[in-house]
XYZ file of C-alpha atoms in Angstrom:
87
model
C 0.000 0.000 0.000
C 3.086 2.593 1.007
C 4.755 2.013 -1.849
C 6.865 5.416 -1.720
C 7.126 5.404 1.837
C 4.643 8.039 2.532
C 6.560 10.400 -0.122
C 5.590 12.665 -3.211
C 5.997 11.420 -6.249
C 7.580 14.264 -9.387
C 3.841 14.926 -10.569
C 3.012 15.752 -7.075
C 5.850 18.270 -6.408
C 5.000 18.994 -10.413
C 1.042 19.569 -9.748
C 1.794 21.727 -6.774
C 4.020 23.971 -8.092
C 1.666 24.663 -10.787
C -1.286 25.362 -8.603
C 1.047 27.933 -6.629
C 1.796 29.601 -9.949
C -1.835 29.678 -11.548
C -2.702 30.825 -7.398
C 0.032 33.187 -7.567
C -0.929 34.629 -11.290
C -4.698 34.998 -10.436
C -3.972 37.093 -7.533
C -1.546 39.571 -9.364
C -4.310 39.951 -12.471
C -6.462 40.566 -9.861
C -4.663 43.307 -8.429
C -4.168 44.731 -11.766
C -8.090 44.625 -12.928
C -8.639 46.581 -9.649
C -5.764 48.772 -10.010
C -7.156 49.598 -13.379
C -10.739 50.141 -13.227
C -9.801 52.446 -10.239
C -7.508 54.547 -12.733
C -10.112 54.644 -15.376
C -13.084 55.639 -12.974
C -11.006 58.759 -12.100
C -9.925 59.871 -15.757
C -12.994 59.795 -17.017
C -14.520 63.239 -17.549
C -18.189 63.821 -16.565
C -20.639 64.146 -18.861
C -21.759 67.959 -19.521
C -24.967 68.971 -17.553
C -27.972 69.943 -19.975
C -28.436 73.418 -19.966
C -31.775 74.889 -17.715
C -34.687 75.773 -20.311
C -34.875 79.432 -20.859
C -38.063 81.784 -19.361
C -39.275 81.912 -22.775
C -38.823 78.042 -23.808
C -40.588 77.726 -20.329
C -43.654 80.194 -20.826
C -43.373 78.661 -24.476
C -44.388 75.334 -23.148
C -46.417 76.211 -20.664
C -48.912 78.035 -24.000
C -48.595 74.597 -25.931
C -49.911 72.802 -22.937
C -52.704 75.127 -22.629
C -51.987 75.941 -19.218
C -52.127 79.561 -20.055
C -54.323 81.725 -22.608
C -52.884 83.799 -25.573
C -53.770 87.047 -23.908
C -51.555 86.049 -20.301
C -48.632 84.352 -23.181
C -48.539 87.540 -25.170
C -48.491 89.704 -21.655
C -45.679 87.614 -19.838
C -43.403 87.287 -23.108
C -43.464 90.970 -23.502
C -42.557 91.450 -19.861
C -39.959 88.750 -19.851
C -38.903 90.795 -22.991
C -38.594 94.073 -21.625
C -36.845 92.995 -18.440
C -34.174 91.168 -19.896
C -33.703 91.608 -23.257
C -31.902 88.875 -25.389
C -29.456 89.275 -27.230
């Protein structure tokens, strides 16, 4: 039954020095993948913010809703008009 008197054969000492290299090599790749999404997260610019409708795209909508008549859209948009012209 003992044939090698308790021993290791080669393909023992053979298999377990391959398992510490494939442990050894997943651990490292590991450590890179991390290192690297970390790196890419922070280069990444941010996307540009959309740009706050205007008082006249706003009263503009409101009009095409119906939420206001043509009389009130006519009197606001020549307020908003004389208060802060566009240009």
């Amino acid at each position: 039954m003992f044939w090698y008197d308790h021993g290791m054969s080669g393909w023992g000492y053979f298999g377990m020095g391959l398992g510490m290299l494939l442990f050894w090599a997943l651990l490292i790749a590991g450590f890179a993948v991390m290192i690297r999404i970390a790196v890419s997260d922070r280069d990444r610019p941010e996307p540009p913010r959309p740009e706050p409708p205007r008082a006249e795209e706003v009263l503009a909508q409101r009009f095409a809703r119906g939420e206001i008549d043509d009389k009130e859209y006519a009197s606001r948009l020549a307020t908003l008009r004389e208060i802060a012209p566009t240009g």
